Amino acid sequence: MLENMEELNHEDVIKEFNLLTKDAERVQVETLRRILEENGNTEYLNSFGLNGRTDPASFKAFVPLSTHKDLEPYIQRIADGDASPVLTGKPITAISLSSGTTQGKPKFLPFNDELVKSTMQIFQTSYAFRNREFPLKNGKALQFIYGSKQFKTKGGLPASTATTNVYRCSQFKNTMQSMQSQCCSPDEVIFGPSFDQSLYCHLLCGVIYREEIQVVSSTFAHSIIHAFRTFEQIWEELCTDIEEGVLSSRVTSQSVRNAMSKILKPDPELADLIRKKCKGLNDWRGAIPVIFPNVKYVYGILTGSMEPYLKKLRHYAGTLPLVCADYGSSEGWIGANVNPKLPPEYATFAVLPDIGYFEFIPLRENQEDQKPEKTAATLLYRELEPVGLTEVKVGEEYEIIVTSFAGLYRYRLGDVVKVMGFYNSTPELQFVCRRSLILTVNIDKNTEKDLQLSVEAASKLLVNESIEVVDFTSNVDVSSEPGHYVIFWELSGEAKEDVITECCNCLDRSFIDAGYVGSRKINAIGALELRIVRKGTFQKILQHYLNHGAAFSQFKTPRFVGPSNGGVLNILTDNVVKSYFSTAFS
Ligand code: AMP
């Protein structure tokens, strides 16, 4: 809709959003009608006998909840070249690959123009609100974004990550331009064949355009941390390149070299200035505003599994605001951050009622499930009937169900969200965690969020040592009786033995789930084990994923590494320096 506009009219976008959200219930009914009118004749929906009905009650009565597993055979047929209306009335134009870091392997998902449209809509919506608080002038963004490799499916559809599918659209560039957030690096860098070379050039372009850079961003916060950790190591090389106007030989891709040669000119003055700035930094604290003096904020997904990186991000960002990006997935978008001033810990996402039809399964802990005779690997919550977008209650947690314009019907996204309030009549959601349990030995149930809280509590004990947890993951060891939790930590330095021992005990004590505490007390679960891994281990894990085709832009460290993820498990096991067993329950 705003494709070719020069500059976005923020107030118009906000007005449109207000109109949509004032009557969210009606907009949802209307959106479902549009989805079903366009796609009612598909093989998938026909199989449930919907017979042209487009109202919510019939939809819920005829069409069951679905998971990716249910849709996989249909998506595979589309990927293999079946052009009949399998899941959507209009053709699917590409396949998106989800990051795969949460499930172990990337999922295939349908991608079409509707997703491009909703991506632009959500970007523009949150930008309009952001710009009210943090106005940008004409400038550029230092965006750590990376197109992943594209391949053709058997049926000839282009397949790539959802972010790459979006970066490749002309609308993306136009929208970024209208949002004064155009990436300072040329396309050849974004789509370069090597992630390391692209990162090097992103940094170089950032420094060259340092005065113009107004935003430092990435899709997920992890990429910003990774970029500045790299900056710390290679700043001298960057300065030499700028001084001489010659690109480092580490960049071997000819297309990237050609594109960079148009930007990189000898500039000894700038090189000198950057050298002085870098040398003057104290442990790289506040490096972003020192090197990029006109940046207004740091932007990216900072919530959920990115929260553990906030401390380091604040370290680099100094006093700059950290602003959370929107909430979505390869399956489609959900909500926009319309309260950009809220710190990441309190960020919420207002659901856009016209980009999909949303349902919410209320999640209440099922006390009965906690009886010892039941196994805990079953559901964490009692399964209740899903409610509609405007029927959710403040303070309650829900699993989110999506029906989209891209062929997903009553699809369980697997995310848990909490309703924090309403923007007009649409809910503002806080992301809680992925729904799947990650740590369970018998009747205990701990999610990614529980692990995160436990690591957060234990890592506080390292503050006096000036040491940080660089990254972490977990595993359950059931090779001996009783099984026990294993937490892997990579630390930024060497901590004293007694401090790590205390961290290990604190980790064990911080899992407060009744099933866990009870089992630990009677030794039905063994002592928690903290394994310290060598520096650089998580870098190797990242590299492992990249080697297997994952995209850096969507990378999230897996917080649980199960036996099916043998490659990563081997990296972890091979790099253990020392293990500690908790004595918290002895
Ligand atoms: P992907 O597999 O790369 O499509 O990742 C999608 C998943 O990333 C979502 O289902 C969420 O679990 C997570 N995610 C996306 N956006 C956010 C956000 N703003 N805050 C927290 N988690 C998010």
PDB file of C-alpha atoms in Angstrom, residues 4 16 72 109 148 203 287 293 337 406 455:
ATOM      1  CA  ASN A   4       6.531   3.806  -3.613  1.00  0.00           C
ATOM      2  CA  GLU A  16      -5.043   3.410  10.207  1.00  0.00           C
ATOM      3  CA  GLU A  72       4.178 -31.081   6.191  1.00  0.00           C
ATOM      4  CA  LEU A 109       6.734 -23.165   5.213  1.00  0.00           C
ATOM      5  CA  SER A 148      20.972 -16.936   3.336  1.00  0.00           C
ATOM      6  CA  LEU A 203      31.425  -3.086   9.898  1.00  0.00           C
ATOM      7  CA  ALA A 287      31.312   1.547  21.969  1.00  0.00           C
ATOM      8  CA  PRO A 293      27.941   9.416  17.151  1.00  0.00           C
ATOM      9  CA  ASN A 337       5.811  -2.918  19.226  1.00  0.00           C
ATOM     10  CA  ALA A 406      -0.363 -18.189   3.391  1.00  0.00           C
ATOM     11  CA  VAL A 455      20.901 -19.028  34.599  1.00  0.00           C
TER      12      VAL A 455
END
